[in-house]
Short mmCIF file of C-alpha atoms and ligand atoms in Angstrom, two decimals:
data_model
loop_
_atom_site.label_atom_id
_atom_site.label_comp_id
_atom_site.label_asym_id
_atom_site.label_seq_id
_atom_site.Cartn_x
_atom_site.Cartn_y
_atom_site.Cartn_z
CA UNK A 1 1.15 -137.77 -12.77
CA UNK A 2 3.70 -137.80 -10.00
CA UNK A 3 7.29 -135.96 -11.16
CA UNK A 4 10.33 -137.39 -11.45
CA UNK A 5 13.75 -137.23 -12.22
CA UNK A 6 15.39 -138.04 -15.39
CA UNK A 7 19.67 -139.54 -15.21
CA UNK A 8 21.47 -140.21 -18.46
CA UNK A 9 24.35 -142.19 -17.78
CA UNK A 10 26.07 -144.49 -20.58
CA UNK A 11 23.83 -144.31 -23.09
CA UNK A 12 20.51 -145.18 -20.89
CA UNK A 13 17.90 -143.23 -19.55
CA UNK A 14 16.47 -144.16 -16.06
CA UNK A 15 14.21 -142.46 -14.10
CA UNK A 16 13.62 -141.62 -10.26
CA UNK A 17 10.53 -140.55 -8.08
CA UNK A 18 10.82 -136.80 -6.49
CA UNK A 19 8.72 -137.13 -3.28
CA UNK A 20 7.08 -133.69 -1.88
CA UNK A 21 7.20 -132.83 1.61
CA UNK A 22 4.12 -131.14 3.44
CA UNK A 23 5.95 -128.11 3.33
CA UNK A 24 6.53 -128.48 -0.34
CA UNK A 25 10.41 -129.59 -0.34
CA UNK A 26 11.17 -132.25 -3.10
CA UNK A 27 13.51 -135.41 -3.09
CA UNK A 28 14.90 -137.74 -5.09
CA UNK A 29 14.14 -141.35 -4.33
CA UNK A 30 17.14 -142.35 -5.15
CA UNK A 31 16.68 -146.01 -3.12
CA UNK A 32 16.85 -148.27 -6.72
CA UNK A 33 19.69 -146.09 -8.20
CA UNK A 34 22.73 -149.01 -7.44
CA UNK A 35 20.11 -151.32 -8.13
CA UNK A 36 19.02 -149.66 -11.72
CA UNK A 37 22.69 -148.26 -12.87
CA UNK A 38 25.29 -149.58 -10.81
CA UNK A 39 26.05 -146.13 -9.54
CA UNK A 40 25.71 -144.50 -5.77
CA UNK A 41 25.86 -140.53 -5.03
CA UNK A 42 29.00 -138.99 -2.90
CA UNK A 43 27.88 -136.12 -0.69
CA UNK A 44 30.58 -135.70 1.77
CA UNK A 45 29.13 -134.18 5.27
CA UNK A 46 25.20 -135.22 3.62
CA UNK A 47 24.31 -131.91 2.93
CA UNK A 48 22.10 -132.88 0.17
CA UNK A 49 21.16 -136.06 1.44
CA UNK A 50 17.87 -136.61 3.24
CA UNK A 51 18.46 -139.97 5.26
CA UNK A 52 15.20 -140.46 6.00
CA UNK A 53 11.32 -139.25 6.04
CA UNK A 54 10.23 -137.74 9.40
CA UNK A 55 7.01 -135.49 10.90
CA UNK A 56 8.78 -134.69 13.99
CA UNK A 57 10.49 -130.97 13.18
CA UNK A 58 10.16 -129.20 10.27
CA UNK A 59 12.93 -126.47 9.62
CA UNK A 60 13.16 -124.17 6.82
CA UNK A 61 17.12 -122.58 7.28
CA UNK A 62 16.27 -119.88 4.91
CA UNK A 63 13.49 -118.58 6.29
CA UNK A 64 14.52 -119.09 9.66
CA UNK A 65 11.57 -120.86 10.43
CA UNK A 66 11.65 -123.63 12.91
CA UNK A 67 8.18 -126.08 14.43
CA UNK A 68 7.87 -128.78 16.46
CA UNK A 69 4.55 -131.01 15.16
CA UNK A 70 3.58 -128.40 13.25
CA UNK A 71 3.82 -125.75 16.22
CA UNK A 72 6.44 -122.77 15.59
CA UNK A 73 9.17 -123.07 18.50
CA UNK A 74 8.63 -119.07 19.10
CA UNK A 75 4.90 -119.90 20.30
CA UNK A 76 6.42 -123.15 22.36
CA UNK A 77 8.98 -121.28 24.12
CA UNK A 78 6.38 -118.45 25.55
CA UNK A 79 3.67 -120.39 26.75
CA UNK A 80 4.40 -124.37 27.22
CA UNK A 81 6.51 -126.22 29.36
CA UNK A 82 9.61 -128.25 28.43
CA UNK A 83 7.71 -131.41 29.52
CA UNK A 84 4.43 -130.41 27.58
CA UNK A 85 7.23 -129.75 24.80
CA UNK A 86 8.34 -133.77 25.68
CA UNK A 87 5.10 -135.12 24.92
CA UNK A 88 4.54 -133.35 21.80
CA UNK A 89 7.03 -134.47 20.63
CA UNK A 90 7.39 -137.84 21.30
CA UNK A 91 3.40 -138.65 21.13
CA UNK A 92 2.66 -136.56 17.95
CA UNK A 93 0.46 -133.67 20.20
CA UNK A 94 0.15 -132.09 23.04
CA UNK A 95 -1.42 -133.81 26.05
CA UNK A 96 -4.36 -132.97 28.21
CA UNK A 97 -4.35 -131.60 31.20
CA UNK A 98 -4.99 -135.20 32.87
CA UNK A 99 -2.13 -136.55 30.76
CA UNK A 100 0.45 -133.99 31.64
CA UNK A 101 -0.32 -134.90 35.20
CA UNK A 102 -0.19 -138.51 34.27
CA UNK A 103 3.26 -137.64 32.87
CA UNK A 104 4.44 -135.61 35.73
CA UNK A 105 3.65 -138.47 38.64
CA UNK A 106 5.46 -140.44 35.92
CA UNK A 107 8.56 -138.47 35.93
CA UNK A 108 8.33 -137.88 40.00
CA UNK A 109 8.73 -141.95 40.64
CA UNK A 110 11.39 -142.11 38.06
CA UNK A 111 13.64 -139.32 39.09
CA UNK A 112 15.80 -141.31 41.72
CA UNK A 113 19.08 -143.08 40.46
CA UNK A 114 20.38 -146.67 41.76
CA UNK A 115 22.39 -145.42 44.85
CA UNK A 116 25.44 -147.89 43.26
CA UNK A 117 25.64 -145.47 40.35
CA UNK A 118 27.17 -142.93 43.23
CA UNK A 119 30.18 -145.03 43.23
CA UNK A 120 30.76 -144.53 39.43
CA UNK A 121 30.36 -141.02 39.30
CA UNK A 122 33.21 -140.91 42.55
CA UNK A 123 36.13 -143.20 40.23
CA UNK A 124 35.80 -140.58 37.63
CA UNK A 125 39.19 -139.03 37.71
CA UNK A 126 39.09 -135.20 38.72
CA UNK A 127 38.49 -132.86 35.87
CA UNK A 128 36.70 -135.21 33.60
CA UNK A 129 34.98 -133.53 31.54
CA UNK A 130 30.97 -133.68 32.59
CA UNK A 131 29.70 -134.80 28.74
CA UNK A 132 32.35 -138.21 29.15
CA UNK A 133 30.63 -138.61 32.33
CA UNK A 134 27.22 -137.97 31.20
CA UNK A 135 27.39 -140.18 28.35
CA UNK A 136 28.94 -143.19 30.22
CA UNK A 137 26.31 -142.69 32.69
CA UNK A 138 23.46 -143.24 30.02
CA UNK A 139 24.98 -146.15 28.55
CA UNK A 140 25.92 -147.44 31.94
CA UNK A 141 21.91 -147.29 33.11
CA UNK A 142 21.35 -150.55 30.61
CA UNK A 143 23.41 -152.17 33.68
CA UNK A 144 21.05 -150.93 36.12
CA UNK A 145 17.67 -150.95 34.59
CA UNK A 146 16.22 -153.95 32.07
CA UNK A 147 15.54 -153.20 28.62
CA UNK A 148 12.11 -153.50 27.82
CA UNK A 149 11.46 -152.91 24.38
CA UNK A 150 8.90 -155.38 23.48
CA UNK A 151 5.36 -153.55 24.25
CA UNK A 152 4.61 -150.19 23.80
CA UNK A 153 3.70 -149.92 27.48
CA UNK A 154 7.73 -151.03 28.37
CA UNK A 155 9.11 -148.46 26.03
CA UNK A 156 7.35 -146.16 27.31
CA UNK A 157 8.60 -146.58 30.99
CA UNK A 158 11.95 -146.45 29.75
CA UNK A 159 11.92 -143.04 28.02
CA UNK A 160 10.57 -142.00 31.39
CA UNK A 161 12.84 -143.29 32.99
CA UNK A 162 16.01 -141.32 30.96
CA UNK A 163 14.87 -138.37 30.45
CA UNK A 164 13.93 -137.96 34.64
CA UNK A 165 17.23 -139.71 35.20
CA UNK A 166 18.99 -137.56 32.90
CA UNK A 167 18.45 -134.54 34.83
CA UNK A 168 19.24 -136.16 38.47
CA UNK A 169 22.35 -137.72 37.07
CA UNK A 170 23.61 -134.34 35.68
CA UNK A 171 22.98 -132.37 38.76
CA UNK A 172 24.86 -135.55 41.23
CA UNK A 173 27.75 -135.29 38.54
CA UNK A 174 28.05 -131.20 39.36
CA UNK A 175 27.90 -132.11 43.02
CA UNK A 176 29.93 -134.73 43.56
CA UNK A 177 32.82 -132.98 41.43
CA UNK A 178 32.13 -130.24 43.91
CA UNK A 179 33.04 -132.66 46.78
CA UNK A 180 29.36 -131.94 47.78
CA UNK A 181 26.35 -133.68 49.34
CA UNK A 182 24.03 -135.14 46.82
CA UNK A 183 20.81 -133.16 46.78
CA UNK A 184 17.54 -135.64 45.66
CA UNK A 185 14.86 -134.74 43.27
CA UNK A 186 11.65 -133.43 45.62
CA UNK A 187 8.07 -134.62 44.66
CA UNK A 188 6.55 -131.06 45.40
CA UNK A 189 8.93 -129.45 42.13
CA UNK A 190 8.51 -129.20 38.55
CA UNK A 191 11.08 -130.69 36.09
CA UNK A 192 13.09 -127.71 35.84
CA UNK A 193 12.22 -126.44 39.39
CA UNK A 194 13.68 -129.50 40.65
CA UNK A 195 16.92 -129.94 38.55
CA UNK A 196 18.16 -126.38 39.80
CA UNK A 197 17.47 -127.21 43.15
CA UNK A 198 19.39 -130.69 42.78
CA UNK A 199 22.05 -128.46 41.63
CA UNK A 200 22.49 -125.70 43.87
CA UNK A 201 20.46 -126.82 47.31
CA UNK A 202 22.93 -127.23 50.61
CA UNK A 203 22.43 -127.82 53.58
CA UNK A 204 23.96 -124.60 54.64
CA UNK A 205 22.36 -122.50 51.87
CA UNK A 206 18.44 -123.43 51.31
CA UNK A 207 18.27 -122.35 47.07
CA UNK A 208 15.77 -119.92 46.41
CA UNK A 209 13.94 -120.96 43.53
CA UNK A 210 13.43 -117.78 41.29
CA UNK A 211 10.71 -118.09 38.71
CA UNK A 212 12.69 -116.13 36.33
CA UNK A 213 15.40 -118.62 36.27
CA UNK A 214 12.36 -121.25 35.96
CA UNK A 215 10.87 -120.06 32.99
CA UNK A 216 13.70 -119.20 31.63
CA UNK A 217 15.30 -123.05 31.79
CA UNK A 218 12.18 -124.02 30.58
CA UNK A 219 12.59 -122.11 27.45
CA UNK A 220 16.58 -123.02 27.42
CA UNK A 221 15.12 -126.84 26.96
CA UNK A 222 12.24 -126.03 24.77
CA UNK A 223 14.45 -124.21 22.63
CA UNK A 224 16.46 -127.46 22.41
CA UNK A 225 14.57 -130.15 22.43
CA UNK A 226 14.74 -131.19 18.39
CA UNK A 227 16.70 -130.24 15.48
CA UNK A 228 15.98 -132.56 12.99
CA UNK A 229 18.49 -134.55 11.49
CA UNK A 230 21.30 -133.24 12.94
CA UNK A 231 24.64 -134.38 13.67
CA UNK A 232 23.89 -136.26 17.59
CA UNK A 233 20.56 -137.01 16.08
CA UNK A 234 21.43 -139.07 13.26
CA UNK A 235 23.63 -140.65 15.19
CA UNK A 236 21.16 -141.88 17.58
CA UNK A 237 19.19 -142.79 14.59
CA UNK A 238 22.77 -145.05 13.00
CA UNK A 239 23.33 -146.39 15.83
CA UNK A 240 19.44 -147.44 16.93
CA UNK A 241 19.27 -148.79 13.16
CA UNK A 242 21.61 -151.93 14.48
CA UNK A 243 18.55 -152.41 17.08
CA UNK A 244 21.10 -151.81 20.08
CA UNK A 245 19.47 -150.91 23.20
CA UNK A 246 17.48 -147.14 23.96
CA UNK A 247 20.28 -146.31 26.45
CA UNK A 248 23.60 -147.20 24.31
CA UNK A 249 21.89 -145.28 21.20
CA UNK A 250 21.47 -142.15 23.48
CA UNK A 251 25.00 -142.23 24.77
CA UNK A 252 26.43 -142.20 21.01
CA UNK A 253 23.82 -139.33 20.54
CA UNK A 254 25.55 -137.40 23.81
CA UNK A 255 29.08 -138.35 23.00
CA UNK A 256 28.09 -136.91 19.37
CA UNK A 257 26.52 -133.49 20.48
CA UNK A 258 29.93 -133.20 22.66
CA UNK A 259 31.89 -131.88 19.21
CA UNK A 260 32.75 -128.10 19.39
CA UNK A 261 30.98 -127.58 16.01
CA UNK A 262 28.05 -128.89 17.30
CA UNK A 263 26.08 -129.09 20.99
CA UNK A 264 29.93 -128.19 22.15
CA UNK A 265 29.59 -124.67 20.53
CA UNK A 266 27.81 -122.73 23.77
CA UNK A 267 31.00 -124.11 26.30
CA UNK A 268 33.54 -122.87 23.33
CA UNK A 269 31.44 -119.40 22.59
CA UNK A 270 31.62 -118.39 26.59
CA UNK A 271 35.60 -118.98 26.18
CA UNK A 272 35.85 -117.25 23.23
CA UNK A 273 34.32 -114.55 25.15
CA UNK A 274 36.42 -114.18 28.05
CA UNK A 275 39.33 -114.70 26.14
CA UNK A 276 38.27 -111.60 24.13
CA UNK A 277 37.83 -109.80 27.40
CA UNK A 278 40.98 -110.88 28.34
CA UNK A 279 42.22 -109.14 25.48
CA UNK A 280 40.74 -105.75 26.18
CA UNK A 281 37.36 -106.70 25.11
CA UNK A 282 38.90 -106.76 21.17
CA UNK A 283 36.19 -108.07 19.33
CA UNK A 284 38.15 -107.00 15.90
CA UNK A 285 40.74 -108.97 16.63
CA UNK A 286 38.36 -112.02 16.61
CA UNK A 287 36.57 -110.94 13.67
CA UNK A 288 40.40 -110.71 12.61
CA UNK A 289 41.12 -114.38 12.76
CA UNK A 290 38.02 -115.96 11.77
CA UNK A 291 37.96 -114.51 8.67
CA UNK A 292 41.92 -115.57 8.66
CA UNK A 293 42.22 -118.57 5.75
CA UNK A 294 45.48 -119.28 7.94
CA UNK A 295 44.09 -119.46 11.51
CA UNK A 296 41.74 -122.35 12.38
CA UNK A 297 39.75 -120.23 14.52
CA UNK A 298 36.57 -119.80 13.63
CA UNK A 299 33.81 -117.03 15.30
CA UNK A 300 32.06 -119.75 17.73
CA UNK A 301 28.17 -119.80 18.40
CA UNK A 302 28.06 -117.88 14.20
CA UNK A 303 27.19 -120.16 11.17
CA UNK A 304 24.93 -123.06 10.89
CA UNK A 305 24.78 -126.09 8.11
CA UNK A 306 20.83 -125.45 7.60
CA UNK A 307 20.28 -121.88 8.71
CA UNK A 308 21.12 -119.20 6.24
CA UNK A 309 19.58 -116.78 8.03
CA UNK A 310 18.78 -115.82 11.64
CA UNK A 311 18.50 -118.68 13.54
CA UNK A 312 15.04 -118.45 15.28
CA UNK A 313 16.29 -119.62 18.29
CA UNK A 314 19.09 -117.33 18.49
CA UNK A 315 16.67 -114.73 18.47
CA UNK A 316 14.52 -115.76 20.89
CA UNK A 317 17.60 -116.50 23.33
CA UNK A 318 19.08 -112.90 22.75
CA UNK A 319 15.50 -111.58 24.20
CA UNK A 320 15.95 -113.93 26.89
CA UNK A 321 19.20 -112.64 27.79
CA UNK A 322 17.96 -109.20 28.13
CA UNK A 323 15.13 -109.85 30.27
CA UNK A 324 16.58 -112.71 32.92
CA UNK A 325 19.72 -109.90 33.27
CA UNK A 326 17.66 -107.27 34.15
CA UNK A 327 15.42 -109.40 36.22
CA UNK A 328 17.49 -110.39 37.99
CA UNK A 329 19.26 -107.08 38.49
CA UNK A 330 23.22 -108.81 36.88
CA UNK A 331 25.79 -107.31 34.03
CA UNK A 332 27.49 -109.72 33.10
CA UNK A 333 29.67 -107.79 30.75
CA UNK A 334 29.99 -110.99 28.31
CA UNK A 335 26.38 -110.24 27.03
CA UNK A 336 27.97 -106.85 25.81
CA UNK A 337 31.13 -108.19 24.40
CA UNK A 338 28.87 -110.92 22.59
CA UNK A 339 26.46 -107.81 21.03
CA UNK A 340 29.58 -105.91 19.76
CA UNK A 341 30.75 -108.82 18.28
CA UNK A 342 27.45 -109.78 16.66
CA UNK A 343 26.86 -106.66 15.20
CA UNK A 344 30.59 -106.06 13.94
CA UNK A 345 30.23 -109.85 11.89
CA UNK A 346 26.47 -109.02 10.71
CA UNK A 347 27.68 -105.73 9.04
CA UNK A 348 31.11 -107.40 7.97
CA UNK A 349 31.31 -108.80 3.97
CA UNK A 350 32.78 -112.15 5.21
CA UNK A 351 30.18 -112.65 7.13
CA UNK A 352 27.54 -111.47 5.04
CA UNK A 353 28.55 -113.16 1.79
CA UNK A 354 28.57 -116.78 3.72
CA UNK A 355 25.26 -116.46 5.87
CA UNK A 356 26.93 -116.39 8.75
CA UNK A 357 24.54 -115.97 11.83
CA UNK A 358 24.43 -116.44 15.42
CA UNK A 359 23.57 -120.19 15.72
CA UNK A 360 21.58 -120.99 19.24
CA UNK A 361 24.75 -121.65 20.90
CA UNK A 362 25.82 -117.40 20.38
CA UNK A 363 24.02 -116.53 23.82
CA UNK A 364 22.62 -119.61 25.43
CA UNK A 365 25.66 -119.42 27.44
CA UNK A 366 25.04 -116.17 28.92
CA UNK A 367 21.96 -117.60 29.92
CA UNK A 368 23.46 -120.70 31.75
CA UNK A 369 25.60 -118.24 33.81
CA UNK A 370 23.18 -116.17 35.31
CA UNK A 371 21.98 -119.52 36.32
CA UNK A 372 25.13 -120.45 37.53
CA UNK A 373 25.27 -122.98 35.66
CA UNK A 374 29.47 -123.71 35.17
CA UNK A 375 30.67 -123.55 31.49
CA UNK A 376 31.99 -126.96 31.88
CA UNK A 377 28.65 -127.95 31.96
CA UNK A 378 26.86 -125.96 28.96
CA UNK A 379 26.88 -128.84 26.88
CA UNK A 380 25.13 -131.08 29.24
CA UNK A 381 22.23 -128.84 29.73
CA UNK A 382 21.69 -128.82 26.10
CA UNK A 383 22.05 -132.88 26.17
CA UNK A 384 18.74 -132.81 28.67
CA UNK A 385 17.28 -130.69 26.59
CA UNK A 386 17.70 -132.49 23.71
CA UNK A 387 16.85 -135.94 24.83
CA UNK A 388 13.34 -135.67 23.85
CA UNK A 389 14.35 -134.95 20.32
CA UNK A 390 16.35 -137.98 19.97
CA UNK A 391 14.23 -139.94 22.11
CA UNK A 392 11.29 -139.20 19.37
CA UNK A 393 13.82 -139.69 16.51
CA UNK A 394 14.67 -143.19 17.36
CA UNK A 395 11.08 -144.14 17.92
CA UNK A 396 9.99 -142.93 14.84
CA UNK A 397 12.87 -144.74 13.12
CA UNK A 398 11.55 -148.09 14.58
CA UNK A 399 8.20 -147.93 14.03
CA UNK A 400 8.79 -147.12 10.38
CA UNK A 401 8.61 -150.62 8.63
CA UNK A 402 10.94 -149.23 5.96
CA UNK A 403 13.26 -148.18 8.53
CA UNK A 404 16.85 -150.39 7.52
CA UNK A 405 20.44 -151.19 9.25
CA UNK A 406 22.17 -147.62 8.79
CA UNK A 407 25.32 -148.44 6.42
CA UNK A 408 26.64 -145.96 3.57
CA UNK A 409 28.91 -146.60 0.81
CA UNK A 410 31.96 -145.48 -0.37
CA UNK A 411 34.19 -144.77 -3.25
CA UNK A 412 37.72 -146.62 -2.65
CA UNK A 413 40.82 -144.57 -3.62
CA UNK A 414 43.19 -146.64 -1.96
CA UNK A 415 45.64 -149.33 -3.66
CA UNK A 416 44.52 -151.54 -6.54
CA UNK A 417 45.62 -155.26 -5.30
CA UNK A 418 49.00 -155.92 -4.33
CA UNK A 419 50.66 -158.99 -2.88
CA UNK A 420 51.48 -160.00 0.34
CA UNK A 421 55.12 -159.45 1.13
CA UNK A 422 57.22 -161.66 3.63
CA UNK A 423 58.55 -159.59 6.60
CA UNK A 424 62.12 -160.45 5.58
CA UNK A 425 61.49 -159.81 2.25
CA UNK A 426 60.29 -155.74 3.04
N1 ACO B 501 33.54 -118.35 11.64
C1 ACO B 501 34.26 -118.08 10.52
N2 ACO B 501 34.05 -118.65 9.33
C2 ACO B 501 33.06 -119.55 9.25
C3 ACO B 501 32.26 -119.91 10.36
C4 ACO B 501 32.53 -119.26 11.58
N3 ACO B 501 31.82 -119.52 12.68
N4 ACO B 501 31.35 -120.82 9.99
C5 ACO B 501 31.57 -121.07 8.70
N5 ACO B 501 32.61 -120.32 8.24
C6 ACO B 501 33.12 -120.25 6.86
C7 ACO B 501 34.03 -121.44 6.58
O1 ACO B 501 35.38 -121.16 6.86
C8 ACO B 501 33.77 -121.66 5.12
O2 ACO B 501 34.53 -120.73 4.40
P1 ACO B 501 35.09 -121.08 2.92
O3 ACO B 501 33.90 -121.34 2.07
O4 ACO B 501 35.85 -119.86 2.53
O5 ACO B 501 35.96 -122.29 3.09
C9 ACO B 501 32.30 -121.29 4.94
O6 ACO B 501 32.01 -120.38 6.01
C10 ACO B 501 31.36 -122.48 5.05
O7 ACO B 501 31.68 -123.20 6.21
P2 ACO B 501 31.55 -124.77 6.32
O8 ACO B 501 32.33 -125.25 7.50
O9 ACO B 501 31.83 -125.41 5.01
O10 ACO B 501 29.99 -124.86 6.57
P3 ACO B 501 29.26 -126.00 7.33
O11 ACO B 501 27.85 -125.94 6.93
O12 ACO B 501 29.95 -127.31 7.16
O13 ACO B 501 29.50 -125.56 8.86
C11 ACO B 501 29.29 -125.09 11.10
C12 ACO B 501 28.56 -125.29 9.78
C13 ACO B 501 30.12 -126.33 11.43
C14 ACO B 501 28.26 -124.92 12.21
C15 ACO B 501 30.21 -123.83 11.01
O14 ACO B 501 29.44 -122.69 10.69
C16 ACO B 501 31.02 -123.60 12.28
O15 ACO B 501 32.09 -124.21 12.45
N6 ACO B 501 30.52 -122.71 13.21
C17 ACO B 501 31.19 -122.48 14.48
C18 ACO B 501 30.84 -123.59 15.45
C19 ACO B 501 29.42 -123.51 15.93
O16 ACO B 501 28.93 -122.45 16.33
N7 ACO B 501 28.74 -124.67 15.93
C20 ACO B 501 27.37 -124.78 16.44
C21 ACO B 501 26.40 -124.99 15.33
S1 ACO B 501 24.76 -125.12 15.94
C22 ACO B 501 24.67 -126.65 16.60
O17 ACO B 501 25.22 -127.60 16.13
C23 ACO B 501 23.92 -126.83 17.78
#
């Protein structure tokens, strides 16, 4: 016999389904409690509340364990490609080598952008921030491209169609707030290939593409593509449940991942370190304040909702670090500053009492800088990557038949009923 739940509540005894996960975590259904007692459950920030059933990512934030289909992100990020790492993830697998090839002619004839959407990106005042931009753009594509959601066929040309897009609208946002020529996506480069040579091609300065930076974006993405139910994700998921378009859903998932506590984290962790340098490379002092009940500072890139331990991705990104730095032959002296700092909070009883870890965010950045990638524009290279993720979330959400309109309740505390009162009579 299936388990279940037992509630008392006035008198009554009523009973609920727990539902087992393939990785053995249990639920309650909990979908005919209003029905059955006239209550609903208050879980401020849903940390106990699973919003929905999914096979895309599996994460385990004690264990530190994190898989994409099944497939642990540490084996993903070594030896596949962020666009083998798209299929999977969308389609359930990993492709063939005739499908990949499929997918990367695909991605070749979708990469341009409508030449009019130049004229948006140049009315953006100066010094708006990339992720407005970036999200506006996605929503504004609807404008330029139909919405074909009908056959499977359609769908599937427009989730091409953003996540090559994505990357060519990201790199003409960096140039044109440069005051620089717009460089096009070539045919004879792969996704990642191509984006950094969109980015940092002139026509005085031919880029060199280095296959350490390569690899390494490639792992960057990989790293990012999914996350579960996170907080960008299950917004894409809320606002897909009200059926608007593919595009509008994705630009409340970028506007979402914006947040400084959440994709906004690795543009706020690089400040935090240069601001510590700034202050005679002090790492104390920030240790100082986070753990200060009075100062709203908090250690950025450290901490995660799920993870309670080392985040796996944090890991793998440290090793990174290392090995593009030296590569490459740079010290960048922030990759010190954040290893001081790391160490100090791991050994420090704040830190250690609330499971406070570096969180992917703690040295992505470092990353994106040897790149030379501007910190301005940290958060939009974790949008791209994560694309794929949401892209898969909100299919999944609509092909599951028990998939509903996304509306939560409340508990009112407000005023019992009061009267209207004339305005002469207030
Ligand atoms: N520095 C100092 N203290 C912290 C930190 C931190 N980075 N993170 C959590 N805490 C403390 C809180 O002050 C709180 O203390 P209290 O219990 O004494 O009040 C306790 O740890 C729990 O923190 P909550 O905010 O309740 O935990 P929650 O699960 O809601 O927060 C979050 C997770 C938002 C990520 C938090 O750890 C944080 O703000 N981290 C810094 C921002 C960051 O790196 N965000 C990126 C996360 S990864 C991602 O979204 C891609």
């Amino acid at each position: 016999m299936s388990a279940t739940v037992k509630l008392e509540f006035e008198g009554k005894i009523y009973e609920f389904p727990v539902i087992t996960g393939t990785e053995g975590e249990k639920a309650i259904d909990i979908s005919r409690l209003r029905q059955d007692t006239g209550l609903i459950t208050l879980d401020p920030g849903y940390a106990n509340t699973g919003s929905c059933t999914s096979a895309i990512t599996f994460m385990d934030g004690e264990k530190g364990i994190l898989r994409y289909r099944g497939i642990p992100v540490e084996q993903l990020a070594e030896h596949s490609s962020f666009i083998e790492t798209v299929y999977l993830l969308i389609n359930g697998r990993l492709p063939t080598r005739r499908e990949l090839k499929e997918v990367s002619v695909l991605f070749n004839d979708h990469s341009l952008v409508h030449e009019d959407m130049q004229i948006f990106y140049q009315n953006f005042p100066r010094g708006s921030h990339p992720m407005g931009i970036l999200s506006s753009m996605a929503n504004a594509l609807r404008s330029f491209y139909p919405e074909l959601q009908a056959i499977e066929e359609e769908i599937n040309i427009t989730v091409v169609r953003l996540l090559s897009k994505v990357r060519t609208m990201a790199a003409m946002s960096y140039k044109i707030s440069r005051g620089h020529k717009v460089v096009y996506p070539r045919p004879d480069l792969k996704y990642c290939a191509n984006f950094l040579n969109m980015m940092f091609d002139t026509p005085v300065n031919p880029y060199q593409i280095d296959e350490t930076l390569v690899r390494a974006l490639d792992a960057f993405w990989i790293l990012h593509a999914d996350h579960e139910q996170n907080c960008s994700t299950s917004t894409v998921r809320l606002v897909g449940s009200g059926r608007v378009n593919l595009y509008a859903a994705i630009s409340a998932g970028i506007a979402a991942l914006w947040g400084p506590l959440h994709g906004g984290a690795n543009q706020a962790v690089i400040e935090m370190l240069i601001d510590i340098q700034k202050h005679g490379s002090d790492y104390q002092r920030a240790i100082k304040k986070a753990k200060d009940k009075n100062d709203p500072f908090r250690l950025m890139g450290f901490g995660h909702r799920v993870y309670k331990a080392y985040d796996p991705r944090a890991r793998i990104l440290k090793k990174m670090c290392d090995q593009v730095l030296e590569t490459l032959k740079i010290t960048d002296p922030l990759l010190e500053i954040a290893k001081e700092l790391e160490e100090a909070a791991l050994t420090d009883d704040y830190f250690i009492e609330k499971n406070l870890y570096p969180n992917v965010d703690f040295y992505s950045g470092i990353i994106l800088r040897a790149m030379g990638i501007p910190t301005n524009m940290f958060t939009v290279m974790f949008a791209i990557g994560r694309l794929p993720g949401w892209i898969a979330q909100w299919k999944e959400s609509m092909d599951d038949p028990e998939w509903k309109l996304c509306r939560p309740r409340q508990i009112y505390t407000g005023q019992e009923k009061t009267d209207y009162i004339a305005l002469d009579e207030r």
